[in-house]
């Protein structure tokens, strides 16, 4: 057997038990195969992952715990795991699962367009039953999207939805948290605000938020955020928009963009499901889908419901059975591909194709509120999280400090001797990465800054030191100095990195910087720049799309 998880050949055996039949899916983190369990003569799906994904004892322990806990939950709507572990010979993590025949909902809507409400309600109702059980066990999926909902068919011909990717994405998220990438990890257009802010304690209601956006996508044929994802080129700017939460009623947006008709009752449901504050969302997944069915007046099957304890996030430390954020799913068998970037699925504008479903007796629905305003009445609107000032700098000290994305609190600024952010528990002796450039032009007095990609703590520290050093060169000239910051490719940073960026602002503001300009992507419209400046608390006139315009403003004001 090859030691590479991407190179298992047909007719080879894995762990002396599973004969490889074919490759189902391969990607940057591993591969999925159809195999034959020679002990039981049963076709299975074998998922193998890169050994580097679990390069510590803590991650290996978490992986084993995830597989055990998820495998112990009995549900028709969760892919069953029959075997899992670490292959001793190669160090390869693996999962053996039931082999599915069918199609992902993401693939289905690309082919057929929007789905009828009765289908959407039934599919999400089945998914909600699984989520109620996993949430009761302390497991959060964290990456609900149409590509992670797989539709198969029972023996009686009725559809059966299974949720993919329980049990591994959390450990993959932990792996990516310690590596650098220039792309946002996960599926941002379905992420809850607390996930975008990278909060430590993400609770079950993050999945409720995901269900809300999945429902819109299935009903309309594109994500709610498709317009922003198409027009905003920077992950940072997209995250800033997502953190504001939905503003336009979904019925209005669906009609404007796709000529789709959604009832006003859906607006109230959607705004509650995707509320910025977790406590303002539905308490349980099944309660959310009950309300969705009532909004459309479609029936759902009668089934007993489990009762959950009050919603609370999982404990912050130690191996905990929280589930995945990252992987992308495709084809039959819970396969994963490369981690997705900030893009929306390819959209196919085909006519709605209705599926024939057997009618089910309806429960007594709770009538939704019918507000007269364009935006439905919902619980008091959650406070909107403010956005971080990253590399952008203002020539005038801001009247308020704006916390960084994902940062619960801000350290005091302007103390050159302080090292912000937690020290890594174990740091390798290696030079820091340099995804930044700082250059002092002594002729013009401009400090040119370009920042991009995701940083670790070492790189944040190196940036702060380099900024101070180069700025000191200009300070020694005894004349006005300026900052020109290119932030077009600088996405949200980890909470332990953000303070280093913020200290550059404090240093500049406290050491005579006259003015600062920010370069953003040339594809941004004036409206988008206006939104960005308002969200960040910076003057709109400090944002430019060309260096010439920025320099002219710096010197002339």
PDB file of N, CA and C in Angstrom, residues 166-243:
ATOM      1  N   UNK A 166     -19.711  14.994   9.560  1.00  0.00           N
ATOM      2  CA  UNK A 166     -19.578  15.015  11.010  1.00  0.00           C
ATOM      3  C   UNK A 166     -18.288  14.305  11.392  1.00  0.00           C
ATOM      4  N   UNK A 167     -17.580  14.848  12.365  1.00  0.00           N
ATOM      5  CA  UNK A 167     -16.496  14.088  12.979  1.00  0.00           C
ATOM      6  C   UNK A 167     -15.097  14.423  12.579  1.00  0.00           C
ATOM      7  N   UNK A 168     -14.871  15.210  11.481  1.00  0.00           N
ATOM      8  CA  UNK A 168     -13.476  15.481  11.129  1.00  0.00           C
ATOM      9  C   UNK A 168     -13.178  16.946  10.899  1.00  0.00           C
ATOM     10  N   UNK A 169     -14.167  17.774  10.555  1.00  0.00           N
ATOM     11  CA  UNK A 169     -13.838  19.134  10.159  1.00  0.00           C
ATOM     12  C   UNK A 169     -13.302  19.960  11.311  1.00  0.00           C
ATOM     13  N   UNK A 170     -13.703  19.662  12.531  1.00  0.00           N
ATOM     14  CA  UNK A 170     -13.179  20.426  13.660  1.00  0.00           C
ATOM     15  C   UNK A 170     -11.676  20.236  13.792  1.00  0.00           C
ATOM     16  N   UNK A 171     -11.205  19.011  13.617  1.00  0.00           N
ATOM     17  CA  UNK A 171      -9.759  18.809  13.735  1.00  0.00           C
ATOM     18  C   UNK A 171      -9.042  19.425  12.551  1.00  0.00           C
ATOM     19  N   UNK A 172      -9.669  19.428  11.380  1.00  0.00           N
ATOM     20  CA  UNK A 172      -9.051  20.093  10.237  1.00  0.00           C
ATOM     21  C   UNK A 172      -8.991  21.592  10.491  1.00  0.00           C
ATOM     22  N   UNK A 173     -10.035  22.138  11.125  1.00  0.00           N
ATOM     23  CA  UNK A 173     -10.025  23.554  11.473  1.00  0.00           C
ATOM     24  C   UNK A 173      -8.871  23.860  12.416  1.00  0.00           C
ATOM     25  N   UNK A 174      -8.658  22.992  13.407  1.00  0.00           N
ATOM     26  CA  UNK A 174      -7.555  23.194  14.334  1.00  0.00           C
ATOM     27  C   UNK A 174      -6.223  23.169  13.596  1.00  0.00           C
ATOM     28  N   UNK A 175      -6.108  22.277  12.610  1.00  0.00           N
ATOM     29  CA  UNK A 175      -4.874  22.207  11.825  1.00  0.00           C
ATOM     30  C   UNK A 175      -4.654  23.511  11.075  1.00  0.00           C
ATOM     31  N   UNK A 176      -5.701  24.011  10.428  1.00  0.00           N
ATOM     32  CA  UNK A 176      -5.542  25.224   9.638  1.00  0.00           C
ATOM     33  C   UNK A 176      -5.327  26.438  10.526  1.00  0.00           C
ATOM     34  N   UNK A 177      -5.785  26.386  11.770  1.00  0.00           N
ATOM     35  CA  UNK A 177      -5.566  27.512  12.665  1.00  0.00           C
ATOM     36  C   UNK A 177      -4.088  27.731  12.932  1.00  0.00           C
ATOM     37  N   UNK A 178      -3.259  26.714  12.730  1.00  0.00           N
ATOM     38  CA  UNK A 178      -1.831  26.846  12.986  1.00  0.00           C
ATOM     39  C   UNK A 178      -1.031  26.978  11.703  1.00  0.00           C
ATOM     40  N   UNK A 179      -1.694  27.153  10.582  1.00  0.00           N
ATOM     41  CA  UNK A 179      -0.993  27.327   9.321  1.00  0.00           C
ATOM     42  C   UNK A 179      -1.449  28.610   8.664  1.00  0.00           C
ATOM     43  N   UNK A 180      -0.708  29.050   7.667  1.00  0.00           N
ATOM     44  CA  UNK A 180      -1.039  30.277   6.970  1.00  0.00           C
ATOM     45  C   UNK A 180      -1.643  29.965   5.618  1.00  0.00           C
ATOM     46  N   UNK A 181      -2.617  30.736   5.243  1.00  0.00           N
ATOM     47  CA  UNK A 181      -3.193  30.600   3.914  1.00  0.00           C
ATOM     48  C   UNK A 181      -3.656  31.960   3.458  1.00  0.00           C
ATOM     49  N   UNK A 182      -3.681  32.181   2.181  1.00  0.00           N
ATOM     50  CA  UNK A 182      -4.147  33.454   1.665  1.00  0.00           C
ATOM     51  C   UNK A 182      -5.634  33.412   1.375  1.00  0.00           C
ATOM     52  N   UNK A 183      -6.291  32.353   1.721  1.00  0.00           N
ATOM     53  CA  UNK A 183      -7.708  32.231   1.451  1.00  0.00           C
ATOM     54  C   UNK A 183      -8.450  31.973   2.751  1.00  0.00           C
ATOM     55  N   UNK A 184      -9.678  32.475   2.813  1.00  0.00           N
ATOM     56  CA  UNK A 184     -10.492  32.250   3.996  1.00  0.00           C
ATOM     57  C   UNK A 184     -10.931  30.797   4.043  1.00  0.00           C
ATOM     58  N   UNK A 185     -10.745  30.171   5.201  1.00  0.00           N
ATOM     59  CA  UNK A 185     -11.091  28.766   5.359  1.00  0.00           C
ATOM     60  C   UNK A 185     -12.576  28.640   5.679  1.00  0.00           C
ATOM     61  N   UNK A 186     -13.211  27.644   5.107  1.00  0.00           N
ATOM     62  CA  UNK A 186     -14.609  27.394   5.397  1.00  0.00           C
ATOM     63  C   UNK A 186     -15.514  27.882   4.280  1.00  0.00           C
ATOM     64  N   UNK A 187     -16.790  28.072   4.595  1.00  0.00           N
ATOM     65  CA  UNK A 187     -17.773  28.513   3.618  1.00  0.00           C
ATOM     66  C   UNK A 187     -18.428  29.765   4.176  1.00  0.00           C
ATOM     67  N   UNK A 188     -17.830  30.937   3.976  1.00  0.00           N
ATOM     68  CA  UNK A 188     -18.261  32.140   4.687  1.00  0.00           C
ATOM     69  C   UNK A 188     -19.718  32.509   4.481  1.00  0.00           C
ATOM     70  N   UNK A 189     -20.287  32.261   3.286  1.00  0.00           N
ATOM     71  CA  UNK A 189     -21.660  32.703   3.044  1.00  0.00           C
ATOM     72  C   UNK A 189     -22.670  31.916   3.866  1.00  0.00           C
ATOM     73  N   UNK A 190     -22.272  30.837   4.494  1.00  0.00           N
ATOM     74  CA  UNK A 190     -23.154  30.085   5.392  1.00  0.00           C
ATOM     75  C   UNK A 190     -22.716  30.206   6.852  1.00  0.00           C
ATOM     76  N   UNK A 191     -21.597  30.853   7.114  1.00  0.00           N
ATOM     77  CA  UNK A 191     -21.047  30.906   8.469  1.00  0.00           C
ATOM     78  C   UNK A 191     -21.832  31.863   9.357  1.00  0.00           C
ATOM     79  N   UNK A 192     -21.914  31.532  10.630  1.00  0.00           N
ATOM     80  CA  UNK A 192     -22.502  32.427  11.612  1.00  0.00           C
ATOM     81  C   UNK A 192     -21.500  33.526  11.959  1.00  0.00           C
ATOM     82  N   UNK A 193     -21.980  34.664  12.471  1.00  0.00           N
ATOM     83  CA  UNK A 193     -21.055  35.737  12.848  1.00  0.00           C
ATOM     84  C   UNK A 193     -20.008  35.288  13.857  1.00  0.00           C
ATOM     85  N   UNK A 194     -20.414  34.439  14.808  1.00  0.00           N
ATOM     86  CA  UNK A 194     -19.442  34.001  15.809  1.00  0.00           C
ATOM     87  C   UNK A 194     -18.347  33.148  15.193  1.00  0.00           C
ATOM     88  N   UNK A 195     -18.644  32.437  14.119  1.00  0.00           N
ATOM     89  CA  UNK A 195     -17.603  31.676  13.431  1.00  0.00           C
ATOM     90  C   UNK A 195     -16.676  32.596  12.654  1.00  0.00           C
ATOM     91  N   UNK A 196     -17.233  33.604  11.998  1.00  0.00           N
ATOM     92  CA  UNK A 196     -16.402  34.544  11.249  1.00  0.00           C
ATOM     93  C   UNK A 196     -15.470  35.288  12.192  1.00  0.00           C
ATOM     94  N   UNK A 197     -15.961  35.591  13.396  1.00  0.00           N
ATOM     95  CA  UNK A 197     -15.114  36.273  14.374  1.00  0.00           C
ATOM     96  C   UNK A 197     -14.157  35.319  15.073  1.00  0.00           C
ATOM     97  N   UNK A 198     -14.219  34.043  14.720  1.00  0.00           N
ATOM     98  CA  UNK A 198     -13.324  33.024  15.279  1.00  0.00           C
ATOM     99  C   UNK A 198     -13.433  32.942  16.795  1.00  0.00           C
ATOM    100  N   UNK A 199     -14.659  33.023  17.316  1.00  0.00           N
ATOM    101  CA  UNK A 199     -14.848  32.875  18.755  1.00  0.00           C
ATOM    102  C   UNK A 199     -14.565  31.438  19.170  1.00  0.00           C
ATOM    103  N   UNK A 200     -14.065  31.275  20.383  1.00  0.00           N
ATOM    104  CA  UNK A 200     -13.686  29.938  20.853  1.00  0.00           C
ATOM    105  C   UNK A 200     -14.906  29.058  21.087  1.00  0.00           C
ATOM    106  N   UNK A 201     -15.938  29.623  21.682  1.00  0.00           N
ATOM    107  CA  UNK A 201     -17.088  28.817  22.078  1.00  0.00           C
ATOM    108  C   UNK A 201     -18.241  29.015  21.098  1.00  0.00           C
ATOM    109  N   UNK A 202     -18.247  28.221  20.059  1.00  0.00           N
ATOM    110  CA  UNK A 202     -19.327  28.255  19.075  1.00  0.00           C
ATOM    111  C   UNK A 202     -20.345  27.192  19.455  1.00  0.00           C
ATOM    112  N   UNK A 203     -21.594  27.601  19.675  1.00  0.00           N
ATOM    113  CA  UNK A 203     -22.610  26.682  20.162  1.00  0.00           C
ATOM    114  C   UNK A 203     -23.507  26.135  19.065  1.00  0.00           C
ATOM    115  N   UNK A 204     -24.500  25.322  19.445  1.00  0.00           N
ATOM    116  CA  UNK A 204     -25.391  24.687  18.465  1.00  0.00           C
ATOM    117  C   UNK A 204     -26.133  25.666  17.575  1.00  0.00           C
ATOM    118  N   UNK A 205     -26.361  26.881  18.059  1.00  0.00           N
ATOM    119  CA  UNK A 205     -27.146  27.807  17.245  1.00  0.00           C
ATOM    120  C   UNK A 205     -26.364  28.352  16.051  1.00  0.00           C
ATOM    121  N   UNK A 206     -25.079  28.053  15.988  1.00  0.00           N
ATOM    122  CA  UNK A 206     -24.351  28.328  14.742  1.00  0.00           C
ATOM    123  C   UNK A 206     -24.921  27.478  13.615  1.00  0.00           C
ATOM    124  N   UNK A 207     -25.330  26.253  13.941  1.00  0.00           N
ATOM    125  CA  UNK A 207     -25.947  25.389  12.928  1.00  0.00           C
ATOM    126  C   UNK A 207     -27.345  25.883  12.539  1.00  0.00           C
ATOM    127  N   UNK A 208     -28.066  26.504  13.489  1.00  0.00           N
ATOM    128  CA  UNK A 208     -29.369  27.088  13.158  1.00  0.00           C
ATOM    129  C   UNK A 208     -29.176  28.197  12.125  1.00  0.00           C
ATOM    130  N   UNK A 209     -28.160  29.008  12.330  1.00  0.00           N
ATOM    131  CA  UNK A 209     -27.835  30.067  11.368  1.00  0.00           C
ATOM    132  C   UNK A 209     -27.553  29.462   9.992  1.00  0.00           C
ATOM    133  N   UNK A 210     -26.773  28.381   9.978  1.00  0.00           N
ATOM    134  CA  UNK A 210     -26.481  27.726   8.708  1.00  0.00           C
ATOM    135  C   UNK A 210     -27.733  27.202   8.031  1.00  0.00           C
ATOM    136  N   UNK A 211     -28.649  26.624   8.811  1.00  0.00           N
ATOM    137  CA  UNK A 211     -29.910  26.133   8.242  1.00  0.00           C
ATOM    138  C   UNK A 211     -30.698  27.256   7.572  1.00  0.00           C
ATOM    139  N   UNK A 212     -30.691  28.437   8.191  1.00  0.00           N
ATOM    140  CA  UNK A 212     -31.408  29.562   7.602  1.00  0.00           C
ATOM    141  C   UNK A 212     -30.906  29.897   6.214  1.00  0.00           C
ATOM    142  N   UNK A 213     -29.584  29.944   6.076  1.00  0.00           N
ATOM    143  CA  UNK A 213     -29.016  30.279   4.770  1.00  0.00           C
ATOM    144  C   UNK A 213     -29.156  29.126   3.783  1.00  0.00           C
ATOM    145  N   UNK A 214     -29.085  27.897   4.266  1.00  0.00           N
ATOM    146  CA  UNK A 214     -29.300  26.754   3.375  1.00  0.00           C
ATOM    147  C   UNK A 214     -30.725  26.788   2.822  1.00  0.00           C
ATOM    148  N   UNK A 215     -31.699  27.102   3.674  1.00  0.00           N
ATOM    149  CA  UNK A 215     -33.090  27.162   3.220  1.00  0.00           C
ATOM    150  C   UNK A 215     -33.250  28.183   2.101  1.00  0.00           C
ATOM    151  N   UNK A 216     -32.674  29.364   2.284  1.00  0.00           N
ATOM    152  CA  UNK A 216     -32.775  30.393   1.233  1.00  0.00           C
ATOM    153  C   UNK A 216     -32.155  29.897  -0.068  1.00  0.00           C
ATOM    154  N   UNK A 217     -30.982  29.284   0.016  1.00  0.00           N
ATOM    155  CA  UNK A 217     -30.299  28.805  -1.186  1.00  0.00           C
ATOM    156  C   UNK A 217     -31.146  27.780  -1.932  1.00  0.00           C
ATOM    157  N   UNK A 218     -31.734  26.846  -1.205  1.00  0.00           N
ATOM    158  CA  UNK A 218     -32.533  25.804  -1.850  1.00  0.00           C
ATOM    159  C   UNK A 218     -33.809  26.371  -2.464  1.00  0.00           C
ATOM    160  N   UNK A 219     -34.394  27.369  -1.821  1.00  0.00           N
ATOM    161  CA  UNK A 219     -35.654  27.937  -2.301  1.00  0.00           C
ATOM    162  C   UNK A 219     -35.470  28.899  -3.475  1.00  0.00           C
ATOM    163  N   UNK A 220     -34.288  29.518  -3.546  1.00  0.00           N
ATOM    164  CA  UNK A 220     -34.062  30.565  -4.545  1.00  0.00           C
ATOM    165  C   UNK A 220     -33.122  30.113  -5.653  1.00  0.00           C
ATOM    166  N   UNK A 221     -32.196  29.219  -5.330  1.00  0.00           N
ATOM    167  CA  UNK A 221     -31.245  28.760  -6.332  1.00  0.00           C
ATOM    168  C   UNK A 221     -29.893  29.419  -6.246  1.00  0.00           C
ATOM    169  N   UNK A 222     -29.705  30.331  -5.310  1.00  0.00           N
ATOM    170  CA  UNK A 222     -28.412  30.951  -5.047  1.00  0.00           C
ATOM    171  C   UNK A 222     -28.377  31.372  -3.585  1.00  0.00           C
ATOM    172  N   UNK A 223     -27.190  31.619  -3.054  1.00  0.00           N
ATOM    173  CA  UNK A 223     -27.083  32.010  -1.660  1.00  0.00           C
ATOM    174  C   UNK A 223     -27.603  33.430  -1.461  1.00  0.00           C
ATOM    175  N   UNK A 224     -27.986  33.728  -0.226  1.00  0.00           N
ATOM    176  CA  UNK A 224     -28.434  35.093   0.084  1.00  0.00           C
ATOM    177  C   UNK A 224     -27.329  36.094  -0.218  1.00  0.00           C
ATOM    178  N   UNK A 225     -26.084  35.697   0.023  1.00  0.00           N
ATOM    179  CA  UNK A 225     -24.950  36.607  -0.148  1.00  0.00           C
ATOM    180  C   UNK A 225     -24.332  36.525  -1.543  1.00  0.00           C
ATOM    181  N   UNK A 226     -25.015  35.939  -2.506  1.00  0.00           N
ATOM    182  CA  UNK A 226     -24.428  35.783  -3.844  1.00  0.00           C
ATOM    183  C   UNK A 226     -24.020  37.124  -4.442  1.00  0.00           C
ATOM    184  N   UNK A 227     -24.850  38.139  -4.257  1.00  0.00           N
ATOM    185  CA  UNK A 227     -24.546  39.452  -4.834  1.00  0.00           C
ATOM    186  C   UNK A 227     -23.248  40.009  -4.271  1.00  0.00           C
ATOM    187  N   UNK A 228     -23.082  39.900  -2.951  1.00  0.00           N
ATOM    188  CA  UNK A 228     -21.855  40.405  -2.337  1.00  0.00           C
ATOM    189  C   UNK A 228     -20.653  39.560  -2.729  1.00  0.00           C
ATOM    190  N   UNK A 229     -20.825  38.248  -2.772  1.00  0.00           N
ATOM    191  CA  UNK A 229     -19.707  37.371  -3.115  1.00  0.00           C
ATOM    192  C   UNK A 229     -19.239  37.601  -4.549  1.00  0.00           C
ATOM    193  N   UNK A 230     -20.158  37.992  -5.427  1.00  0.00           N
ATOM    194  CA  UNK A 230     -19.800  38.255  -6.817  1.00  0.00           C
ATOM    195  C   UNK A 230     -19.091  39.592  -6.984  1.00  0.00           C
ATOM    196  N   UNK A 231     -19.428  40.573  -6.149  1.00  0.00           N
ATOM    197  CA  UNK A 231     -18.946  41.936  -6.376  1.00  0.00           C
ATOM    198  C   UNK A 231     -17.829  42.371  -5.442  1.00  0.00           C
ATOM    199  N   UNK A 232     -17.648  41.670  -4.322  1.00  0.00           N
ATOM    200  CA  UNK A 232     -16.617  42.070  -3.361  1.00  0.00           C
ATOM    201  C   UNK A 232     -15.411  41.160  -3.541  1.00  0.00           C
ATOM    202  N   UNK A 233     -14.281  41.680  -3.975  1.00  0.00           N
ATOM    203  CA  UNK A 233     -13.152  40.819  -4.325  1.00  0.00           C
ATOM    204  C   UNK A 233     -12.310  40.366  -3.147  1.00  0.00           C
ATOM    205  N   UNK A 234     -12.376  41.071  -2.039  1.00  0.00           N
ATOM    206  CA  UNK A 234     -11.482  40.779  -0.915  1.00  0.00           C
ATOM    207  C   UNK A 234     -12.199  39.976   0.161  1.00  0.00           C
ATOM    208  N   UNK A 235     -11.582  38.912   0.680  1.00  0.00           N
ATOM    209  CA  UNK A 235     -12.185  38.177   1.798  1.00  0.00           C
ATOM    210  C   UNK A 235     -12.453  39.069   2.999  1.00  0.00           C
ATOM    211  N   UNK A 236     -11.578  40.035   3.236  1.00  0.00           N
ATOM    212  CA  UNK A 236     -11.765  40.934   4.375  1.00  0.00           C
ATOM    213  C   UNK A 236     -13.040  41.758   4.207  1.00  0.00           C
ATOM    214  N   UNK A 237     -13.209  42.313   3.008  1.00  0.00           N
ATOM    215  CA  UNK A 237     -14.391  43.134   2.762  1.00  0.00           C
ATOM    216  C   UNK A 237     -15.665  42.297   2.790  1.00  0.00           C
ATOM    217  N   UNK A 238     -15.586  41.072   2.288  1.00  0.00           N
ATOM    218  CA  UNK A 238     -16.752  40.192   2.333  1.00  0.00           C
ATOM    219  C   UNK A 238     -17.115  39.872   3.778  1.00  0.00           C
ATOM    220  N   UNK A 239     -16.106  39.574   4.594  1.00  0.00           N
ATOM    221  CA  UNK A 239     -16.379  39.281   6.003  1.00  0.00           C
ATOM    222  C   UNK A 239     -17.010  40.481   6.697  1.00  0.00           C
ATOM    223  N   UNK A 240     -16.543  41.686   6.353  1.00  0.00           N
ATOM    224  CA  UNK A 240     -17.127  42.890   6.938  1.00  0.00           C
ATOM    225  C   UNK A 240     -18.609  42.995   6.601  1.00  0.00           C
ATOM    226  N   UNK A 241     -18.962  42.669   5.373  1.00  0.00           N
ATOM    227  CA  UNK A 241     -20.365  42.718   4.964  1.00  0.00           C
ATOM    228  C   UNK A 241     -21.176  41.632   5.664  1.00  0.00           C
ATOM    229  N   UNK A 242     -20.618  40.426   5.771  1.00  0.00           N
ATOM    230  CA  UNK A 242     -21.354  39.332   6.406  1.00  0.00           C
ATOM    231  C   UNK A 242     -21.627  39.635   7.871  1.00  0.00           C
ATOM    232  N   UNK A 243     -20.692  40.310   8.530  1.00  0.00           N
ATOM    233  CA  UNK A 243     -20.866  40.589   9.951  1.00  0.00           C
ATOM    234  C   UNK A 243     -21.965  41.619  10.217  1.00  0.00           C
TER     235      UNK A 243
END
